[in-house]
PDB file of C-alpha atoms in Angstrom:
ATOM      1  CA  MET A  74     -32.495  -7.985  41.335  1.00 43.00           C
ATOM      2  CA  THR A  75     -29.637  -9.303  43.457  1.00 59.00           C
ATOM      3  CA  ASP A  76     -26.236  -7.781  44.046  1.00 86.00           C
ATOM      4  CA  ILE A  77     -24.593 -11.219  43.851  1.00 95.00           C
ATOM      5  CA  SER A  78     -22.656 -11.779  40.617  1.00 97.00           C
ATOM      6  CA  VAL A  79     -23.602 -14.771  38.468  1.00 97.00           C
ATOM      7  CA  LEU A  80     -20.477 -16.346  36.952  1.00 98.00           C
ATOM      8  CA  TYR A  81     -22.156 -19.175  35.017  1.00 98.00           C
ATOM      9  CA  GLU A  82     -25.735 -19.962  34.048  1.00 97.00           C
ATOM     10  CA  ASP A  83     -27.554 -22.661  32.101  1.00 96.00           C
ATOM     11  CA  GLY A  84     -30.788 -24.621  32.441  1.00 95.00           C
ATOM     12  CA  GLU A  85     -29.663 -26.696  35.417  1.00 96.00           C
ATOM     13  CA  ALA A  86     -26.900 -24.737  37.116  1.00 97.00           C
ATOM     14  CA  LEU A  87     -25.788 -21.378  38.412  1.00 98.00           C
ATOM     15  CA  VAL A  88     -22.363 -20.524  39.735  1.00 98.00           C
ATOM     16  CA  ILE A  89     -22.345 -17.369  41.834  1.00 98.00           C
ATOM     17  CA  ASP A  90     -19.560 -15.287  43.327  1.00 98.00           C
ATOM     18  CA  LYS A  91     -20.464 -15.602  46.996  1.00 98.00           C
ATOM     19  CA  PRO A  92     -19.419 -12.515  48.957  1.00 97.00           C
ATOM     20  CA  ALA A  93     -17.183 -12.936  51.972  1.00 97.00           C
ATOM     21  CA  GLY A  94     -19.166 -12.720  55.194  1.00 96.00           C
ATOM     22  CA  LEU A  95     -22.382 -14.138  53.739  1.00 96.00           C
ATOM     23  CA  PRO A  96     -23.375 -17.498  55.291  1.00 96.00           C
ATOM     24  CA  ILE A  97     -25.119 -20.032  53.077  1.00 95.00           C
ATOM     25  CA  GLU A  98     -27.608 -21.022  55.762  1.00 91.00           C
ATOM     26  CA  ARG A  99     -29.406 -18.687  58.156  1.00 89.00           C
ATOM     27  CA  PRO A 100     -27.397 -18.369  61.408  1.00 86.00           C
ATOM     28  CA  ARG A 101     -29.166 -19.452  64.597  1.00 84.00           C
ATOM     29  CA  ARG A 102     -28.790 -15.943  65.946  1.00 85.00           C
ATOM     30  CA  GLY A 103     -30.445 -14.569  62.791  1.00 82.00           C
ATOM     31  CA  GLY A 104     -29.030 -12.139  60.260  1.00 88.00           C
ATOM     32  CA  ALA A 105     -28.355 -12.104  56.542  1.00 90.00           C
ATOM     33  CA  SER A 106     -27.701 -15.261  54.531  1.00 94.00           C
ATOM     34  CA  LEU A 107     -27.802 -16.609  50.979  1.00 95.00           C
ATOM     35  CA  GLU A 108     -31.463 -17.423  51.604  1.00 93.00           C
ATOM     36  CA  ASP A 109     -32.195 -13.691  51.259  1.00 93.00           C
ATOM     37  CA  HIS A 110     -31.068 -13.827  47.617  1.00 94.00           C
ATOM     38  CA  VAL A 111     -32.507 -17.077  46.244  1.00 93.00           C
ATOM     39  CA  GLU A 112     -35.738 -15.509  44.987  1.00 94.00           C
ATOM     40  CA  ALA A 113     -33.775 -12.998  42.933  1.00 94.00           C
ATOM     41  CA  LEU A 114     -31.510 -15.807  41.727  1.00 96.00           C
ATOM     42  CA  LYS A 115     -34.444 -17.638  40.119  1.00 95.00           C
ATOM     43  CA  LEU A 116     -33.667 -15.493  37.050  1.00 94.00           C
ATOM     44  CA  GLY A 117     -36.955 -16.382  35.362  1.00 91.00           C
ATOM     45  CA  PHE A 118     -37.164 -19.988  36.610  1.00 94.00           C
ATOM     46  CA  GLN A 119     -40.006 -21.167  38.856  1.00 94.00           C
ATOM     47  CA  ARG A 120     -37.793 -22.910  41.413  1.00 95.00           C
ATOM     48  CA  ALA A 121     -35.317 -21.149  43.645  1.00 96.00           C
ATOM     49  CA  PRO A 122     -31.785 -22.552  43.202  1.00 97.00           C
ATOM     50  CA  VAL A 123     -30.207 -24.650  45.955  1.00 97.00           C
ATOM     51  CA  ALA A 124     -26.545 -24.674  47.043  1.00 97.00           C
ATOM     52  CA  VAL A 125     -24.869 -27.959  46.097  1.00 98.00           C
ATOM     53  CA  HIS A 126     -21.833 -27.628  48.367  1.00 96.00           C
ATOM     54  CA  ARG A 127     -20.639 -25.388  51.171  1.00 94.00           C
ATOM     55  CA  LEU A 128     -18.253 -22.490  51.560  1.00 96.00           C
ATOM     56  CA  ASP A 129     -17.330 -21.097  54.962  1.00 95.00           C
ATOM     57  CA  THR A 130     -19.011 -17.789  55.781  1.00 96.00           C
ATOM     58  CA  ASP A 131     -15.709 -15.925  55.401  1.00 97.00           C
ATOM     59  CA  THR A 132     -14.795 -17.631  52.115  1.00 98.00           C
ATOM     60  CA  SER A 133     -15.635 -15.757  48.924  1.00 98.00           C
ATOM     61  CA  GLY A 134     -15.954 -17.050  45.371  1.00 98.00           C
ATOM     62  CA  CYS A 135     -17.417 -19.835  43.260  1.00 98.00           C
ATOM     63  CA  LEU A 136     -20.504 -21.549  44.665  1.00 98.00           C
ATOM     64  CA  LEU A 137     -22.523 -24.030  42.584  1.00 98.00           C
ATOM     65  CA  LEU A 138     -26.319 -23.876  42.769  1.00 98.00           C
ATOM     66  CA  ALA A 139     -28.720 -26.449  41.281  1.00 98.00           C
ATOM     67  CA  ARG A 140     -31.872 -25.171  39.586  1.00 97.00           C
ATOM     68  CA  ASN A 141     -33.965 -28.333  40.029  1.00 96.00           C
ATOM     69  CA  PRO A 142     -33.983 -31.552  42.107  1.00 97.00           C
ATOM     70  CA  LYS A 143     -32.694 -33.730  39.256  1.00 96.00           C
ATOM     71  CA  ALA A 144     -29.710 -31.429  38.753  1.00 97.00           C
ATOM     72  CA  LEU A 145     -29.042 -31.370  42.500  1.00 97.00           C
ATOM     73  CA  LYS A 146     -28.896 -35.165  42.555  1.00 97.00           C
ATOM     74  CA  ARG A 147     -26.583 -35.225  39.535  1.00 96.00           C
ATOM     75  CA  PHE A 148     -24.240 -32.613  41.000  1.00 97.00           C
ATOM     76  CA  ASN A 149     -24.116 -34.371  44.378  1.00 97.00           C
ATOM     77  CA  ALA A 150     -23.054 -37.513  42.520  1.00 96.00           C
ATOM     78  CA  ALA A 151     -20.394 -35.525  40.638  1.00 96.00           C
ATOM     79  CA  PHE A 152     -18.868 -34.405  43.952  1.00 95.00           C
ATOM     80  CA  GLN A 153     -18.912 -37.979  45.273  1.00 93.00           C
ATOM     81  CA  ASP A 154     -17.326 -39.291  42.064  1.00 93.00           C
ATOM     82  CA  LYS A 155     -14.600 -36.605  42.138  1.00 92.00           C
ATOM     83  CA  LEU A 156     -15.760 -35.024  38.885  1.00 94.00           C
ATOM     84  CA  VAL A 157     -15.478 -31.540  40.394  1.00 97.00           C
ATOM     85  CA  GLY A 158     -12.304 -29.482  40.293  1.00 97.00           C
ATOM     86  CA  LYS A 159     -12.005 -26.678  42.852  1.00 98.00           C
ATOM     87  CA  THR A 160      -9.247 -24.086  43.011  1.00 98.00           C
ATOM     88  CA  TYR A 161      -8.760 -21.705  45.926  1.00 98.00           C
ATOM     89  CA  LEU A 162      -6.437 -18.815  46.615  1.00 98.00           C
ATOM     90  CA  GLY A 163      -5.339 -18.258  50.184  1.00 98.00           C
ATOM     91  CA  ILE A 164      -3.009 -15.816  51.870  1.00 98.00           C
ATOM     92  CA  VAL A 165      -0.795 -17.605  54.381  1.00 98.00           C
ATOM     93  CA  ALA A 166       0.301 -15.524  57.381  1.00 98.00           C
ATOM     94  CA  GLY A 167       3.981 -16.325  56.958  1.00 98.00           C
ATOM     95  CA  ALA A 168       6.672 -17.442  54.530  1.00 97.00           C
ATOM     96  CA  VAL A 169       6.126 -20.674  52.575  1.00 97.00           C
ATOM     97  CA  GLN A 170       9.496 -22.211  51.701  1.00 94.00           C
ATOM     98  CA  ASP A 171       8.743 -24.746  48.961  1.00 95.00           C
ATOM     99  CA  ASP A 172       7.158 -23.980  45.592  1.00 97.00           C
ATOM    100  CA  GLU A 173       4.561 -26.751  45.565  1.00 98.00           C
ATOM    101  CA  GLY A 174       3.480 -29.906  47.294  1.00 98.00           C
ATOM    102  CA  SER A 175       0.669 -32.106  48.533  1.00 98.00           C
ATOM    103  CA  ILE A 176      -0.729 -32.359  52.065  1.00 98.00           C
ATOM    104  CA  ASP A 177      -2.116 -35.741  53.126  1.00 97.00           C
ATOM    105  CA  LEU A 178      -3.434 -35.438  56.675  1.00 97.00           C
ATOM    106  CA  ALA A 179      -6.631 -37.079  57.950  1.00 97.00           C
ATOM    107  CA  LEU A 180      -9.052 -34.736  59.707  1.00 97.00           C
ATOM    108  CA  LYS A 181     -11.477 -35.248  62.567  1.00 95.00           C
ATOM    109  CA  LYS A 182     -14.088 -32.960  64.122  1.00 92.00           C
ATOM    110  CA  ILE A 183     -13.890 -32.306  67.863  1.00 90.00           C
ATOM    111  CA  SER A 184     -15.746 -30.034  70.242  1.00 81.00           C
ATOM    112  CA  SER A 185     -15.050 -28.509  73.625  1.00 72.00           C
ATOM    113  CA  LYS A 186     -16.948 -26.139  75.875  1.00 67.00           C
ATOM    114  CA  GLU A 187     -14.058 -23.688  75.929  1.00 69.00           C
ATOM    115  CA  ARG A 188     -13.291 -23.495  72.189  1.00 69.00           C
ATOM    116  CA  GLY A 189     -16.394 -24.841  70.479  1.00 73.00           C
ATOM    117  CA  TRP A 190     -16.023 -27.205  67.523  1.00 79.00           C
ATOM    118  CA  ARG A 191     -13.068 -27.382  65.187  1.00 91.00           C
ATOM    119  CA  MET A 192     -11.196 -29.833  62.978  1.00 91.00           C
ATOM    120  CA  ILE A 193      -7.946 -31.480  64.018  1.00 89.00           C
ATOM    121  CA  VAL A 194      -5.379 -33.729  62.370  1.00 91.00           C
ATOM    122  CA  ALA A 195      -6.001 -37.273  63.635  1.00 93.00           C
ATOM    123  CA  ARG A 196      -5.122 -40.782  62.505  1.00 90.00           C
ATOM    124  CA  ALA A 197      -8.719 -41.810  63.114  1.00 89.00           C
ATOM    125  CA  GLY A 198     -10.004 -38.956  60.946  1.00 93.00           C
ATOM    126  CA  LYS A 199     -11.255 -38.975  57.374  1.00 95.00           C
ATOM    127  CA  PRO A 200      -8.673 -39.015  54.556  1.00 95.00           C
ATOM    128  CA  SER A 201      -7.963 -35.475  53.373  1.00 97.00           C
ATOM    129  CA  ILE A 202      -5.654 -34.415  50.543  1.00 97.00           C
ATOM    130  CA  THR A 203      -4.785 -30.912  49.346  1.00 98.00           C
ATOM    131  CA  HIS A 204      -2.401 -30.023  46.509  1.00 98.00           C
ATOM    132  CA  TRP A 205      -0.834 -26.570  46.566  1.00 98.00           C
ATOM    133  CA  THR A 206       1.380 -24.194  44.589  1.00 98.00           C
ATOM    134  CA  LYS A 207       3.075 -21.019  45.827  1.00 98.00           C
ATOM    135  CA  ARG A 208       1.947 -18.115  43.664  1.00 98.00           C
ATOM    136  CA  ALA A 209       3.649 -15.045  45.147  1.00 98.00           C
ATOM    137  CA  GLU A 210       5.555 -13.678  48.117  1.00 97.00           C
ATOM    138  CA  LEU A 211       3.696 -10.633  49.410  1.00 98.00           C
ATOM    139  CA  GLN A 212       4.761  -7.714  51.565  1.00 94.00           C
ATOM    140  CA  GLY A 213       4.712  -8.198  55.309  1.00 95.00           C
ATOM    141  CA  GLY A 214       6.017 -11.762  55.097  1.00 97.00           C
ATOM    142  CA  LEU A 215       2.765 -13.112  53.610  1.00 98.00           C
ATOM    143  CA  THR A 216       2.461 -15.758  50.883  1.00 98.00           C
ATOM    144  CA  LEU A 217      -0.199 -16.198  48.214  1.00 98.00           C
ATOM    145  CA  VAL A 218      -0.883 -19.919  47.720  1.00 98.00           C
ATOM    146  CA  GLU A 219      -3.141 -21.768  45.285  1.00 98.00           C
ATOM    147  CA  PHE A 220      -4.905 -24.758  46.832  1.00 98.00           C
ATOM    148  CA  ARG A 221      -6.520 -27.637  44.914  1.00 98.00           C
ATOM    149  CA  PRO A 222      -8.325 -29.903  47.395  1.00 97.00           C
ATOM    150  CA  GLU A 223      -8.760 -33.496  46.253  1.00 96.00           C
ATOM    151  CA  THR A 224     -11.197 -34.160  49.095  1.00 94.00           C
ATOM    152  CA  GLY A 225     -13.790 -31.826  50.552  1.00 92.00           C
ATOM    153  CA  ARG A 226     -13.577 -31.965  54.335  1.00 94.00           C
ATOM    154  CA  THR A 227     -14.810 -29.122  56.516  1.00 94.00           C
ATOM    155  CA  HIS A 228     -12.067 -26.513  57.087  1.00 97.00           C
ATOM    156  CA  GLN A 229      -9.668 -28.741  55.125  1.00 98.00           C
ATOM    157  CA  ILE A 230      -7.542 -26.012  53.561  1.00 98.00           C
ATOM    158  CA  ARG A 231      -7.442 -24.004  56.781  1.00 98.00           C
ATOM    159  CA  VAL A 232      -6.187 -26.920  58.894  1.00 97.00           C
ATOM    160  CA  HIS A 233      -3.826 -28.256  56.228  1.00 98.00           C
ATOM    161  CA  ALA A 234      -2.224 -24.825  55.754  1.00 97.00           C
ATOM    162  CA  GLU A 235      -1.529 -24.411  59.462  1.00 97.00           C
ATOM    163  CA  HIS A 236       0.008 -27.883  59.790  1.00 95.00           C
ATOM    164  CA  ALA A 237       1.994 -27.914  56.541  1.00 95.00           C
ATOM    165  CA  PHE A 238       3.396 -24.385  56.655  1.00 97.00           C
ATOM    166  CA  GLY A 239       3.421 -23.644  60.361  1.00 97.00           C
ATOM    167  CA  TYR A 240       1.229 -20.621  59.649  1.00 97.00           C
ATOM    168  CA  ALA A 241      -2.545 -20.424  59.336  1.00 98.00           C
ATOM    169  CA  LEU A 242      -4.365 -18.424  56.704  1.00 98.00           C
ATOM    170  CA  LEU A 243      -4.233 -14.717  57.425  1.00 98.00           C
ATOM    171  CA  GLY A 244      -7.060 -13.628  59.720  1.00 98.00           C
ATOM    172  CA  ASP A 245      -8.193 -17.152  60.639  1.00 97.00           C
ATOM    173  CA  PRO A 246      -9.558 -16.847  64.205  1.00 95.00           C
ATOM    174  CA  VAL A 247      -9.809 -20.618  64.779  1.00 94.00           C
ATOM    175  CA  TYR A 248      -6.549 -22.075  63.468  1.00 95.00           C
ATOM    176  CA  GLY A 249      -4.488 -18.879  63.681  1.00 96.00           C
ATOM    177  CA  HIS A 250      -5.576 -15.489  64.957  1.00 95.00           C
ATOM    178  CA  LYS A 251      -7.356 -12.369  63.811  1.00 96.00           C
ATOM    179  CA  ASP A 252      -5.221  -9.754  62.054  1.00 97.00           C
ATOM    180  CA  ALA A 253      -5.761  -6.010  61.906  1.00 97.00           C
ATOM    181  CA  ARG A 254      -4.892  -5.958  58.195  1.00 96.00           C
ATOM    182  CA  VAL A 255      -7.964  -7.965  57.204  1.00 98.00           C
ATOM    183  CA  GLY A 256     -11.526  -8.515  58.301  1.00 97.00           C
ATOM    184  CA  ARG A 257     -11.826 -12.229  57.591  1.00 98.00           C
ATOM    185  CA  THR A 258     -10.025 -15.505  56.942  1.00 98.00           C
ATOM    186  CA  MET A 259      -8.292 -14.894  53.614  1.00 98.00           C
ATOM    187  CA  LEU A 260      -9.585 -17.725  51.428  1.00 98.00           C
ATOM    188  CA  HIS A 261     -11.193 -17.332  47.998  1.00 98.00           C
ATOM    189  CA  ALA A 262     -12.778 -20.027  45.800  1.00 98.00           C
ATOM    190  CA  SER A 263     -11.277 -18.769  42.547  1.00 98.00           C
ATOM    191  CA  ALA A 264     -12.347 -21.433  40.044  1.00 98.00           C
ATOM    192  CA  LEU A 265     -14.767 -24.337  39.666  1.00 98.00           C
ATOM    193  CA  VAL A 266     -15.071 -27.041  36.999  1.00 98.00           C
ATOM    194  CA  VAL A 267     -17.851 -29.657  37.053  1.00 98.00           C
ATOM    195  CA  GLU A 268     -17.690 -32.488  34.535  1.00 96.00           C
ATOM    196  CA  ARG A 269     -21.023 -33.503  32.991  1.00 92.00           C
ATOM    197  CA  PRO A 270     -21.068 -36.665  30.863  1.00 87.00           C
ATOM    198  CA  GLY A 271     -22.741 -35.867  27.558  1.00 89.00           C
ATOM    199  CA  LYS A 272     -22.811 -32.129  28.251  1.00 92.00           C
ATOM    200  CA  PRO A 273     -20.271 -29.312  28.319  1.00 94.00           C
ATOM    201  CA  ASP A 274     -18.410 -28.869  31.579  1.00 97.00           C
ATOM    202  CA  ILE A 275     -19.569 -26.183  33.980  1.00 98.00           C
ATOM    203  CA  THR A 276     -16.651 -23.761  34.274  1.00 98.00           C
ATOM    204  CA  ALA A 277     -16.456 -20.561  36.295  1.00 98.00           C
ATOM    205  CA  GLN A 278     -13.838 -18.169  37.591  1.00 98.00           C
ATOM    206  CA  ALA A 279     -14.398 -15.623  40.349  1.00 98.00           C
ATOM    207  CA  PRO A 280     -12.470 -12.336  40.185  1.00 98.00           C
ATOM    208  CA  LEU A 281      -9.935 -11.550  42.875  1.00 98.00           C
ATOM    209  CA  PRO A 282     -11.598  -9.777  45.825  1.00 97.00           C
ATOM    210  CA  GLU A 283     -10.561  -6.253  46.787  1.00 97.00           C
ATOM    211  CA  ASP A 284      -9.094  -7.318  50.127  1.00 97.00           C
ATOM    212  CA  PHE A 285      -6.734  -9.733  48.328  1.00 98.00           C
ATOM    213  CA  ALA A 286      -5.720  -7.029  45.856  1.00 97.00           C
ATOM    214  CA  ARG A 287      -4.986  -4.544  48.659  1.00 97.00           C
ATOM    215  CA  LEU A 288      -2.372  -6.960  49.993  1.00 97.00           C
ATOM    216  CA  GLY A 289      -0.695  -7.182  46.592  1.00 96.00           C
ATOM    217  CA  ALA A 290      -2.152 -10.512  45.507  1.00 95.00           C
ATOM    218  CA  GLY A 291      -3.461  -9.158  42.172  1.00 81.00           C
TER     219      GLY A 291
END
């Protein structure tokens, strides 16, 4: 058995609620990863499921797994064809003034010896669009925001939040700073919808994590 919750299951797909702090791939330095759970996630199938997309190690919530190579190919095509709807909840480390909006800022990956690699806003970067809606003003000057990325760039929501609001996500050590109130970057993949021509959509919702609820986001 695995202690990872399964949010959706059929013959070609699983959607799991990935815990915060669990990397999808084994870190170079070793340690726990999703790979430790794939045998248990077979759930009676011969093949171990494979992650279709990526979530940052700190990010919790909906992660799509393919149960066979044909499904993996189909789901990869669905992401490329923008047939996948992803919804995230994030806690911004400051006040967000407007109620909703869209962020259209191209992103580029850079690396330096001092800071390692990170994403930056750059004209020469890849097009990146995130739609957002303010959900609640929380105590301590924090803001709960729903993010709906139209594109899927690495660290997209994290960089877009910092540039659009002037505040990074709470606890983000790369684009903001660590915060004693939390133990991670506060981002949660709350819902996932994958369109499948000729078949019912894959739909899943991940419950709000405890660390979000403790800050009044529930």
